[in-house]
mmCIF file of C-alpha atoms in Angstrom:
data_model
loop_
_atom_site.group_PDB
_atom_site.id
_atom_site.type_symbol
_atom_site.label_atom_id
_atom_site.label_comp_id
_atom_site.label_asym_id
_atom_site.label_seq_id
_atom_site.Cartn_x
_atom_site.Cartn_y
_atom_site.Cartn_z
ATOM 1 C CA UNK A 1 68.959 57.968 16.423
ATOM 2 C CA UNK A 2 66.671 55.003 16.986
ATOM 3 C CA UNK A 3 68.024 51.528 17.410
ATOM 4 C CA UNK A 4 67.895 49.792 13.987
ATOM 5 C CA UNK A 5 66.568 46.627 15.616
ATOM 6 C CA UNK A 6 63.442 48.491 16.712
ATOM 7 C CA UNK A 7 62.556 49.771 13.234
ATOM 8 C CA UNK A 8 59.461 48.126 11.772
ATOM 9 C CA UNK A 9 58.917 47.162 8.160
ATOM 10 C CA UNK A 10 55.742 48.771 6.808
ATOM 11 C CA UNK A 11 54.044 47.706 3.592
ATOM 12 C CA UNK A 12 52.336 50.344 1.404
ATOM 13 C CA UNK A 13 48.647 50.727 2.227
ATOM 14 C CA UNK A 14 48.735 48.359 5.219
ATOM 15 C CA UNK A 15 49.232 48.769 8.931
ATOM 16 C CA UNK A 16 52.701 48.091 10.211
ATOM 17 C CA UNK A 17 52.887 44.437 11.264
ATOM 18 C CA UNK A 18 54.656 43.197 14.361
ATOM 19 C CA UNK A 19 57.812 42.459 12.402
ATOM 20 C CA UNK A 20 61.173 43.890 13.392
ATOM 21 C CA UNK A 21 64.540 43.750 11.712
ATOM 22 C CA UNK A 22 65.683 41.662 14.660
ATOM 23 C CA UNK A 23 63.142 38.918 13.966
ATOM 24 C CA UNK A 24 59.449 38.090 13.819
ATOM 25 C CA UNK A 25 57.068 38.171 16.753
ATOM 26 C CA UNK A 26 56.237 34.830 18.339
ATOM 27 C CA UNK A 27 52.534 35.490 17.892
ATOM 28 C CA UNK A 28 52.990 36.385 14.216
ATOM 29 C CA UNK A 29 54.688 33.032 13.670
ATOM 30 C CA UNK A 30 51.743 31.259 15.338
ATOM 31 C CA UNK A 31 49.227 29.939 12.827
ATOM 32 C CA UNK A 32 46.388 29.920 15.369
ATOM 33 C CA UNK A 33 47.032 33.559 16.226
ATOM 34 C CA UNK A 34 46.586 34.448 12.560
ATOM 35 C CA UNK A 35 43.544 32.190 12.238
ATOM 36 C CA UNK A 36 41.912 33.857 15.234
ATOM 37 C CA UNK A 37 42.331 37.241 13.577
ATOM 38 C CA UNK A 38 40.907 36.049 10.269
ATOM 39 C CA UNK A 39 38.016 34.102 11.858
ATOM 40 C CA UNK A 40 37.062 36.957 14.180
ATOM 41 C CA UNK A 41 37.879 35.274 17.484
ATOM 42 C CA UNK A 42 39.021 37.444 20.357
ATOM 43 C CA UNK A 43 41.943 35.165 21.254
ATOM 44 C CA UNK A 44 43.734 32.133 19.871
ATOM 45 C CA UNK A 45 42.509 30.130 22.862
ATOM 46 C CA UNK A 46 39.195 29.663 21.028
ATOM 47 C CA UNK A 47 40.779 26.844 19.038
ATOM 48 C CA UNK A 48 41.673 24.989 22.223
ATOM 49 C CA UNK A 49 37.985 24.546 23.027
ATOM 50 C CA UNK A 50 37.204 23.684 19.400
ATOM 51 C CA UNK A 51 39.879 20.990 19.399
ATOM 52 C CA UNK A 52 38.680 19.627 22.738
ATOM 53 C CA UNK A 53 35.182 19.369 21.295
ATOM 54 C CA UNK A 54 36.545 17.491 18.283
ATOM 55 C CA UNK A 55 38.018 14.883 20.601
ATOM 56 C CA UNK A 56 35.335 14.606 23.298
ATOM 57 C CA UNK A 57 32.112 15.806 21.565
ATOM 58 C CA UNK A 58 31.401 18.232 24.385
ATOM 59 C CA UNK A 59 28.502 20.221 22.931
ATOM 60 C CA UNK A 60 26.104 17.416 22.041
ATOM 61 C CA UNK A 61 22.735 17.974 23.731
ATOM 62 C CA UNK A 62 23.943 20.947 25.812
ATOM 63 C CA UNK A 63 21.414 23.744 26.367
ATOM 64 C CA UNK A 64 22.783 25.237 29.619
ATOM 65 C CA UNK A 65 26.458 26.160 29.859
ATOM 66 C CA UNK A 66 28.702 28.212 32.147
ATOM 67 C CA UNK A 67 31.951 29.876 31.076
ATOM 68 C CA UNK A 68 34.029 30.721 34.163
ATOM 69 C CA UNK A 69 36.780 33.354 33.947
ATOM 70 C CA UNK A 70 35.307 34.179 30.556
ATOM 71 C CA UNK A 71 37.008 37.473 29.607
ATOM 72 C CA UNK A 72 37.930 38.417 26.928
ATOM 73 C CA UNK A 73 35.325 35.964 25.634
ATOM 74 C CA UNK A 74 36.915 33.648 23.056
ATOM 75 C CA UNK A 75 35.470 30.502 24.661
ATOM 76 C CA UNK A 76 32.080 32.213 24.967
ATOM 77 C CA UNK A 77 32.284 32.925 21.241
ATOM 78 C CA UNK A 78 32.824 29.235 20.507
ATOM 79 C CA UNK A 79 29.941 28.269 22.787
ATOM 80 C CA UNK A 80 27.660 30.856 21.191
ATOM 81 C CA UNK A 81 28.466 29.624 17.679
ATOM 82 C CA UNK A 82 27.989 25.981 18.672
ATOM 83 C CA UNK A 83 24.851 26.265 20.806
ATOM 84 C CA UNK A 84 22.953 29.396 19.774
ATOM 85 C CA UNK A 85 23.822 30.957 16.409
ATOM 86 C CA UNK A 86 21.700 29.319 13.704
ATOM 87 C CA UNK A 87 20.311 26.734 16.127
ATOM 88 C CA UNK A 88 16.653 26.108 16.921
ATOM 89 C CA UNK A 89 17.282 24.975 20.481
ATOM 90 C CA UNK A 90 16.760 27.444 23.305
ATOM 91 C CA UNK A 91 20.232 27.428 24.868
ATOM 92 C CA UNK A 92 21.505 29.663 27.673
ATOM 93 C CA UNK A 93 25.169 30.536 28.201
ATOM 94 C CA UNK A 94 26.308 32.390 31.326
ATOM 95 C CA UNK A 95 29.761 33.995 31.153
ATOM 96 C CA UNK A 96 31.244 34.855 34.556
ATOM 97 C CA UNK A 97 34.240 37.092 35.168
ATOM 98 C CA UNK A 98 35.369 39.928 37.391
ATOM 99 C CA UNK A 99 35.776 42.093 34.291
ATOM 100 C CA UNK A 100 33.050 42.957 31.763
ATOM 101 C CA UNK A 101 33.485 42.025 28.107
ATOM 102 C CA UNK A 102 31.866 42.904 24.794
ATOM 103 C CA UNK A 103 28.413 41.422 24.253
ATOM 104 C CA UNK A 104 27.919 38.151 22.365
ATOM 105 C CA UNK A 105 24.740 36.659 20.847
ATOM 106 C CA UNK A 106 22.830 34.646 23.424
ATOM 107 C CA UNK A 107 25.485 35.016 26.129
ATOM 108 C CA UNK A 108 24.446 36.390 29.510
ATOM 109 C CA UNK A 109 27.260 38.248 31.234
ATOM 110 C CA UNK A 110 27.640 38.039 34.982
ATOM 111 C CA UNK A 111 30.276 40.244 36.578
ATOM 112 C CA UNK A 112 31.024 38.451 39.811
ATOM 113 C CA UNK A 113 33.416 36.464 41.973
ATOM 114 C CA UNK A 114 33.353 32.699 41.425
ATOM 115 C CA UNK A 115 34.238 32.148 45.097
ATOM 116 C CA UNK A 116 30.971 33.728 46.303
ATOM 117 C CA UNK A 117 27.730 31.856 46.920
ATOM 118 C CA UNK A 118 25.730 34.781 45.528
ATOM 119 C CA UNK A 119 27.365 34.221 42.138
ATOM 120 C CA UNK A 120 26.303 30.569 42.085
ATOM 121 C CA UNK A 121 22.750 31.520 43.043
ATOM 122 C CA UNK A 122 22.514 34.105 40.263
ATOM 123 C CA UNK A 123 23.748 31.566 37.721
ATOM 124 C CA UNK A 124 20.976 29.137 38.677
ATOM 125 C CA UNK A 125 18.452 31.978 38.405
ATOM 126 C CA UNK A 126 19.469 32.502 34.772
ATOM 127 C CA UNK A 127 18.786 28.796 34.193
ATOM 128 C CA UNK A 128 15.324 29.176 35.794
ATOM 129 C CA UNK A 129 16.132 26.950 38.732
ATOM 130 C CA UNK A 130 17.953 24.275 36.734
ATOM 131 C CA UNK A 131 21.663 23.514 36.679
ATOM 132 C CA UNK A 132 24.222 23.562 33.883
ATOM 133 C CA UNK A 133 25.129 20.589 31.736
ATOM 134 C CA UNK A 134 28.572 21.942 30.858
ATOM 135 C CA UNK A 135 30.993 24.130 32.833
ATOM 136 C CA UNK A 136 34.230 25.347 31.248
ATOM 137 C CA UNK A 137 37.077 27.388 32.724
ATOM 138 C CA UNK A 138 40.067 28.697 30.788
ATOM 139 C CA UNK A 139 41.209 31.038 33.532
ATOM 140 C CA UNK A 140 44.843 31.293 34.575
ATOM 141 C CA UNK A 141 46.876 33.579 36.843
ATOM 142 C CA UNK A 142 49.650 35.799 35.561
ATOM 143 C CA UNK A 143 52.541 33.483 34.754
ATOM 144 C CA UNK A 144 55.760 34.193 36.664
ATOM 145 C CA UNK A 145 57.999 31.644 34.951
ATOM 146 C CA UNK A 146 58.525 29.794 38.236
ATOM 147 C CA UNK A 147 56.768 26.526 37.433
ATOM 148 C CA UNK A 148 56.147 25.454 41.029
ATOM 149 C CA UNK A 149 54.603 28.808 41.924
ATOM 150 C CA UNK A 150 52.565 28.954 38.718
ATOM 151 C CA UNK A 151 51.272 25.436 39.325
ATOM 152 C CA UNK A 152 50.264 26.320 42.881
ATOM 153 C CA UNK A 153 48.428 29.494 41.844
ATOM 154 C CA UNK A 154 46.643 27.650 39.044
ATOM 155 C CA UNK A 155 45.585 24.924 41.485
ATOM 156 C CA UNK A 156 43.993 27.575 43.730
ATOM 157 C CA UNK A 157 42.039 28.910 40.744
ATOM 158 C CA UNK A 158 41.012 25.384 39.769
ATOM 159 C CA UNK A 159 39.860 24.789 43.346
ATOM 160 C CA UNK A 160 37.593 27.841 43.188
ATOM 161 C CA UNK A 161 36.227 26.819 39.773
ATOM 162 C CA UNK A 162 35.527 23.276 40.951
ATOM 163 C CA UNK A 163 33.854 24.517 44.114
ATOM 164 C CA UNK A 164 31.313 26.661 42.258
ATOM 165 C CA UNK A 165 30.873 23.848 39.727
ATOM 166 C CA UNK A 166 29.666 21.547 42.504
ATOM 167 C CA UNK A 167 26.883 24.067 43.153
ATOM 168 C CA UNK A 168 25.882 24.665 39.530
ATOM 169 C CA UNK A 169 26.530 21.439 37.558
ATOM 170 C CA UNK A 170 23.799 18.842 37.210
ATOM 171 C CA UNK A 171 24.507 15.115 37.650
ATOM 172 C CA UNK A 172 26.060 13.481 34.571
ATOM 173 C CA UNK A 173 27.387 16.906 33.530
ATOM 174 C CA UNK A 174 30.849 17.813 32.208
ATOM 175 C CA UNK A 175 33.538 20.074 33.679
ATOM 176 C CA UNK A 176 36.572 21.342 31.737
ATOM 177 C CA UNK A 177 39.374 23.424 33.236
ATOM 178 C CA UNK A 178 42.919 24.471 32.511
ATOM 179 C CA UNK A 179 45.705 23.019 34.644
ATOM 180 C CA UNK A 180 49.471 23.410 34.780
ATOM 181 C CA UNK A 181 51.124 20.019 34.672
ATOM 182 C CA UNK A 182 53.432 19.332 37.597
ATOM 183 C CA UNK A 183 54.476 16.739 40.119
ATOM 184 C CA UNK A 184 51.048 16.728 41.823
ATOM 185 C CA UNK A 185 48.946 16.153 38.701
ATOM 186 C CA UNK A 186 48.328 12.506 39.631
ATOM 187 C CA UNK A 187 46.935 13.583 43.000
ATOM 188 C CA UNK A 188 44.641 16.000 41.181
ATOM 189 C CA UNK A 189 43.235 13.186 39.036
ATOM 190 C CA UNK A 190 42.608 11.073 42.131
ATOM 191 C CA UNK A 191 40.668 13.927 43.697
ATOM 192 C CA UNK A 192 38.591 14.591 40.579
ATOM 193 C CA UNK A 193 37.776 10.902 40.172
ATOM 194 C CA UNK A 194 35.962 11.107 43.508
ATOM 195 C CA UNK A 195 33.432 13.358 41.772
ATOM 196 C CA UNK A 196 33.397 12.287 38.114
ATOM 197 C CA UNK A 197 33.018 8.938 36.415
ATOM 198 C CA UNK A 198 35.641 9.734 33.767
ATOM 199 C CA UNK A 199 38.615 12.094 33.973
ATOM 200 C CA UNK A 200 40.982 12.740 31.057
ATOM 201 C CA UNK A 201 43.955 15.035 30.573
ATOM 202 C CA UNK A 202 44.164 16.570 27.111
ATOM 203 C CA UNK A 203 46.564 18.953 25.422
ATOM 204 C CA UNK A 204 44.952 20.280 22.224
ATOM 205 C CA UNK A 205 47.180 20.849 19.234
ATOM 206 C CA UNK A 206 46.523 24.599 19.443
ATOM 207 C CA UNK A 207 48.276 24.669 22.832
ATOM 208 C CA UNK A 208 51.919 25.626 22.446
ATOM 209 C CA UNK A 209 54.374 22.774 22.942
ATOM 210 C CA UNK A 210 56.521 24.932 25.216
ATOM 211 C CA UNK A 211 53.598 25.576 27.569
ATOM 212 C CA UNK A 212 53.002 23.459 30.674
ATOM 213 C CA UNK A 213 49.251 23.946 30.330
ATOM 214 C CA UNK A 214 46.803 21.124 29.753
ATOM 215 C CA UNK A 215 43.084 20.614 30.297
ATOM 216 C CA UNK A 216 41.175 18.225 32.521
ATOM 217 C CA UNK A 217 38.011 16.906 30.886
ATOM 218 C CA UNK A 218 35.774 15.568 33.654
ATOM 219 C CA UNK A 219 32.641 13.775 32.472
ATOM 220 C CA UNK A 220 29.748 12.018 34.197
ATOM 221 C CA UNK A 221 29.456 14.169 37.331
ATOM 222 C CA UNK A 222 28.595 11.961 40.311
ATOM 223 C CA UNK A 223 28.335 14.007 43.510
ATOM 224 C CA UNK A 224 28.738 11.805 46.609
ATOM 225 C CA UNK A 225 25.506 11.286 48.507
ATOM 226 C CA UNK A 226 25.115 13.792 51.323
ATOM 227 C CA UNK A 227 28.052 15.964 50.227
ATOM 228 C CA UNK A 228 27.874 19.269 52.090
ATOM 229 C CA UNK A 229 28.717 22.214 49.862
ATOM 230 C CA UNK A 230 30.171 25.407 51.261
ATOM 231 C CA UNK A 231 31.653 28.179 49.147
ATOM 232 C CA UNK A 232 32.902 29.966 52.257
ATOM 233 C CA UNK A 233 35.634 27.373 52.942
ATOM 234 C CA UNK A 234 38.063 25.288 50.871
ATOM 235 C CA UNK A 235 37.015 21.920 49.536
ATOM 236 C CA UNK A 236 37.634 18.801 51.554
ATOM 237 C CA UNK A 237 40.985 17.137 51.126
ATOM 238 C CA UNK A 238 39.751 14.077 49.235
ATOM 239 C CA UNK A 239 43.200 12.515 49.000
ATOM 240 C CA UNK A 240 43.358 11.915 52.754
ATOM 241 C CA UNK A 241 39.724 11.049 53.456
ATOM 242 C CA UNK A 242 37.637 7.967 52.859
ATOM 243 C CA UNK A 243 34.505 8.111 50.718
ATOM 244 C CA UNK A 244 32.393 7.934 53.854
ATOM 245 C CA UNK A 245 34.062 11.040 55.234
ATOM 246 C CA UNK A 246 33.448 12.893 51.981
ATOM 247 C CA UNK A 247 29.769 12.016 51.919
ATOM 248 C CA UNK A 248 29.256 13.252 55.473
ATOM 249 C CA UNK A 249 31.191 16.451 54.894
ATOM 250 C CA UNK A 250 33.760 15.771 57.599
ATOM 251 C CA UNK A 251 36.698 18.120 56.959
ATOM 252 C CA UNK A 252 40.262 16.910 57.112
ATOM 253 C CA UNK A 253 43.131 18.527 58.972
ATOM 254 C CA UNK A 254 44.400 20.088 55.749
ATOM 255 C CA UNK A 255 45.089 23.794 56.156
ATOM 256 C CA UNK A 256 46.171 26.453 53.691
ATOM 257 C CA UNK A 257 49.002 28.286 55.428
ATOM 258 C CA UNK A 258 50.062 31.777 54.347
ATOM 259 C CA UNK A 259 53.571 32.367 53.069
ATOM 260 C CA UNK A 260 55.639 34.442 55.500
ATOM 261 C CA UNK A 261 59.267 35.452 54.969
ATOM 262 C CA UNK A 262 61.226 35.071 58.202
ATOM 263 C CA UNK A 263 64.816 35.550 59.281
ATOM 264 C CA UNK A 264 67.790 37.129 57.592
ATOM 265 C CA UNK A 265 67.357 36.356 53.901
ATOM 266 C CA UNK A 266 70.746 37.864 53.038
ATOM 267 C CA UNK A 267 72.741 35.426 55.133
ATOM 268 C CA UNK A 268 74.198 32.085 54.096
ATOM 269 C CA UNK A 269 72.835 28.737 55.186
ATOM 270 C CA UNK A 270 75.095 26.697 57.437
ATOM 271 C CA UNK A 271 76.346 23.671 55.512
ATOM 272 C CA UNK A 272 78.036 21.775 58.341
ATOM 273 C CA UNK A 273 77.296 21.231 62.000
ATOM 274 C CA UNK A 274 79.039 23.543 64.425
ATOM 275 C CA UNK A 275 82.194 22.005 65.958
ATOM 276 C CA UNK A 276 82.064 20.951 69.582
ATOM 277 C CA UNK A 277 83.412 23.564 72.011
ATOM 278 C CA UNK A 278 87.045 23.103 72.946
ATOM 279 C CA UNK A 279 88.375 22.827 76.488
ATOM 280 C CA UNK A 280 88.898 26.565 76.843
ATOM 281 C CA UNK A 281 85.433 27.507 75.509
ATOM 282 C CA UNK A 282 82.253 27.802 77.530
ATOM 283 C CA UNK A 283 78.718 27.543 76.147
ATOM 284 C CA UNK A 284 76.638 30.535 77.241
ATOM 285 C CA UNK A 285 73.062 30.271 75.984
ATOM 286 C CA UNK A 286 73.316 29.580 72.236
ATOM 287 C CA UNK A 287 76.787 31.118 71.807
ATOM 288 C CA UNK A 288 80.349 30.365 72.803
ATOM 289 C CA UNK A 289 82.193 32.528 75.334
ATOM 290 C CA UNK A 290 85.983 32.546 75.359
ATOM 291 C CA UNK A 291 87.821 33.316 78.629
ATOM 292 C CA UNK A 292 89.735 36.555 78.887
ATOM 293 C CA UNK A 293 93.510 36.525 78.499
ATOM 294 C CA UNK A 294 94.051 36.578 82.284
ATOM 295 C CA UNK A 295 91.389 33.953 82.966
ATOM 296 C CA UNK A 296 91.262 30.175 82.662
ATOM 297 C CA UNK A 297 88.626 27.479 83.258
ATOM 298 C CA UNK A 298 88.948 24.844 85.977
ATOM 299 C CA UNK A 299 86.573 22.188 87.227
ATOM 300 C CA UNK A 300 85.090 22.616 90.678
ATOM 301 C CA UNK A 301 83.897 19.905 93.038
ATOM 302 C CA UNK A 302 80.623 19.511 91.126
ATOM 303 C CA UNK A 303 82.466 18.845 87.870
ATOM 304 C CA UNK A 304 81.223 22.074 86.237
ATOM 305 C CA UNK A 305 83.702 24.530 84.684
ATOM 306 C CA UNK A 306 84.472 27.568 86.807
ATOM 307 C CA UNK A 307 86.083 30.793 85.605
ATOM 308 C CA UNK A 308 89.240 31.700 87.624
ATOM 309 C CA UNK A 309 91.048 34.997 87.101
ATOM 310 C CA UNK A 310 94.810 34.819 87.350
ATOM 311 C CA UNK A 311 96.377 36.625 90.278
ATOM 312 C CA UNK A 312 93.483 35.925 92.677
#
């Protein structure tokens, strides 16, 4: 017999909702999840971009826009409705992702890797040699629940999004990306302020209170004079370089080291220092050697301990 807690309540003439006798689904309790279904959006995240636009007026005068990590396409839907549907202006939206998604009015899909130079070049081709005025990125890695690890993985994705943005965003443009708030968020703002005149951190009301996500809204793009762009290597470490070093493209000593598990992970860490060897113990290499029962240690003329067997 099935577990009673897994039985669903079905209403006559309607599909069975995600309601169990043990309680309601978190998504079913979410008003923005229900609104997304009724308004035809592919995900509730569409309202995050709508609420960001309410606060920062992001879409005014935009005719060229890039949506990074676009799938399943909820942010592209918002951009299409705001810039193309029912509008007289000739706007172009390029949605980039490793996975294809269903077509949207006026949205050009580009299946590609945002860490590759070829992807940036194809984006500019769609804009007929011009650059974008707005770049948005709502991408995020699979959440593990370990906040430090999630923050690190999200920062790597943000780094890739920012790198391709430097190639495709025109001066005075706007860049928006998801971040996971952590102990290094202040350092992130310092780095972004090297490139943008105004940097804000916003958490739209459609973002769940329990989530550590937020969004950086970077406006007034000001690329340093002479900045050398290279998608084949990580960005410069702006936090430890002067503006002059950034403008000349001089890399810092910052390296991204791989994680390698070493040693016996099943053992216990030593909490206290090892006690000093006693008089009848001898240090051999990194270990202690005890004399045999019929042996004892004496000092020779040089002052070093010497092993003497009894009966000799």
